[in-house]
């Protein structure tokens, strides 16, 4: 049973989401600017490639999308996040950022940190970078194992060192929690605190892309609850700002492991343009819930008129969601947790019900 205070917070979030469904103000636009990557991470949901021939959207194909959006909404209210693949493999990534900023948008970047040295950081900041997130998945052996590269840990630590030296830059570290590093969370926490990290996010792995079928990457239900308890404890300690990513509804843990009550904002405030021009919710969604394509559709028309599947989620009331008492608040969980048939691959709420407090 959830306590009355949490139920009130859940109800308020539900009402807020009803407003967002009607008004759908665009707040974040992900641009999958490349599928190329310098690493071959075991858990990659998009199965990116080192092949130089891998798909990369030309900047001049993406800029008209921004120009169209700016005709309808103040660009200063929208964060454009360049993601991949690995955005820093693009030779023109700095130009991309400059053009995003020149049009008045905020600019963010997500990177594995391998190429983020002091010179690159200075160049990105000069181009107007507002926020950046870097992956670090444990101590050296665990991180290098997951990233399939013996130098990845050292490069990620170097990236942290250069980020912390930049004033007025929003940045955080993201950790993929898996069966190998789940027992080393205290070590990772101490490592990050000593490195000067202020903001830390953890997430777990959805079995898709390269991670599909790799049971060794998954944690058990008991370990999942241990992870959430670790986050609660760390937040109480207040030595580092740790949060669980926006992965799914967590029942009694809502309001304890994040600064907000869960909702899937894909299609409500969040959209993406994929490497091939497809228009979707957020880039964590690897299944086909595309709503159009910039090469033959108006982005703004698609955003305003075609996201019905995202904004009315009654169709998700199927399978284990059909009779769930939490569907009113969960709304079928995150889109990224559903396959292309609409079936839920993981339910965090059910996982937590399977183990004792």
Coordinates of N, CA, C and O in Angstrom, one line a residue, residues 136 157 160-161 164 171 173 175 184-200 230 233-242:
X136 N 30.2 6.8 -16.9 CA 31.3 6.1 -16.2 C 30.6 5.0 -15.4 O 29.7 5.2 -14.6
X157 N 37.6 9.4 -16.9 CA 38.0 10.1 -15.7 C 38.6 11.4 -16.2 O 38.5 12.5 -15.5
X160 N 35.8 13.8 -16.8 CA 35.3 14.4 -15.6 C 36.2 15.5 -15.1 O 35.7 16.6 -14.7
X161 N 37.5 15.3 -15.2 CA 38.4 16.3 -14.7 C 38.3 17.6 -15.5 O 38.4 18.7 -14.9
X164 N 34.7 19.5 -14.7 CA 34.6 20.2 -13.4 C 35.3 21.5 -13.4 O 35.0 22.3 -12.5
X171 N 26.5 19.6 -15.8 CA 27.1 18.3 -16.3 C 26.8 17.2 -15.2 O 26.7 17.5 -14.0
X173 N 27.3 12.6 -14.4 CA 27.9 11.3 -14.8 C 26.8 10.3 -14.7 O 25.9 10.3 -13.8
X175 N 25.8 6.2 -14.9 CA 26.3 4.9 -14.6 C 25.2 3.8 -15.0 O 24.1 3.9 -14.5
X184 N 29.5 -3.0 -6.3 CA 30.6 -2.1 -6.2 C 30.1 -0.6 -6.1 O 30.8 0.3 -6.4
X185 N 28.8 -0.5 -5.8 CA 28.2 0.9 -5.9 C 28.9 1.8 -4.9 O 29.1 3.0 -5.2
X186 N 29.2 1.3 -3.7 CA 29.9 2.2 -2.7 C 31.2 2.7 -3.2 O 31.6 3.8 -3.0
X187 N 32.0 1.8 -3.9 CA 33.3 2.1 -4.4 C 33.1 3.2 -5.5 O 33.9 4.2 -5.6
X188 N 32.1 3.0 -6.4 CA 31.9 4.0 -7.4 C 31.5 5.3 -6.9 O 32.0 6.4 -7.3
X189 N 30.6 5.3 -5.8 CA 30.2 6.5 -5.2 C 31.4 7.3 -4.7 O 31.6 8.5 -4.9
X190 N 32.3 6.6 -3.9 CA 33.5 7.2 -3.4 C 34.4 7.8 -4.4 O 35.0 8.9 -4.3
X191 N 34.5 7.0 -5.5 CA 35.4 7.4 -6.7 C 34.9 8.7 -7.2 O 35.6 9.6 -7.5
X192 N 33.6 8.8 -7.4 CA 33.0 10.0 -8.0 C 33.1 11.2 -7.1 O 33.3 12.3 -7.5
X193 N 32.8 11.0 -5.8 CA 32.9 12.1 -4.8 C 34.3 12.7 -4.8 O 34.5 13.9 -4.9
X194 N 35.3 11.8 -4.8 CA 36.7 12.2 -4.8 C 37.1 12.9 -6.1 O 38.0 13.7 -6.1
X195 N 36.4 12.5 -7.2 CA 36.7 13.1 -8.5 C 36.1 14.5 -8.6 O 36.3 15.2 -9.6
X196 N 35.2 14.9 -7.7 CA 34.5 16.2 -7.7 C 33.2 16.2 -8.4 O 32.7 17.2 -8.8
X197 N 32.6 15.0 -8.6 CA 31.3 14.9 -9.3 C 30.2 15.3 -8.3 O 30.2 14.9 -7.2
X198 N 29.3 16.2 -8.8 CA 28.2 16.7 -7.9 C 26.9 16.0 -8.3 O 26.0 15.8 -7.4
X199 N 26.7 15.6 -9.5 CA 25.4 15.0 -10.0 C 25.7 13.7 -10.7 O 26.5 13.6 -11.6
X200 N 24.9 12.7 -10.3 CA 25.1 11.3 -10.7 C 23.8 10.7 -11.0 O 22.8 10.8 -10.2
X230 N 20.1 1.8 -2.1 CA 21.4 2.5 -2.1 C 21.2 3.9 -2.5 O 21.8 4.8 -2.0
X233 N 19.6 5.9 0.4 CA 20.7 6.1 1.4 C 21.6 7.2 1.0 O 22.0 8.1 1.8
X234 N 22.0 7.2 -0.3 CA 23.0 8.2 -0.8 C 22.4 9.6 -0.8 O 23.0 10.6 -0.5
X235 N 21.1 9.6 -1.1 CA 20.4 10.9 -1.2 C 20.3 11.5 0.3 O 20.4 12.7 0.4
X236 N 20.1 10.6 1.2 CA 20.0 11.1 2.6 C 21.4 11.6 3.1 O 21.5 12.6 3.8
X237 N 22.4 10.9 2.7 CA 23.8 11.3 3.1 C 24.1 12.7 2.5 O 24.8 13.5 3.1
X238 N 23.6 13.0 1.3 CA 23.8 14.3 0.6 C 25.2 14.7 0.4 O 25.6 15.9 0.4
X239 N 26.1 13.7 0.0 CA 27.4 14.0 -0.4 C 27.6 14.1 -1.9 O 28.5 14.7 -2.4
X240 N 26.6 13.5 -2.6 CA 26.5 13.6 -4.0 C 25.1 13.5 -4.4 O 24.3 12.8 -3.8
X241 N 24.7 14.2 -5.4 CA 23.3 14.3 -5.8 C 23.0 13.1 -6.8 O 23.3 13.1 -8.0
X242 N 22.5 12.0 -6.2 CA 22.3 10.8 -7.0 C 20.8 10.6 -7.3 O 19.9 10.8 -6.4

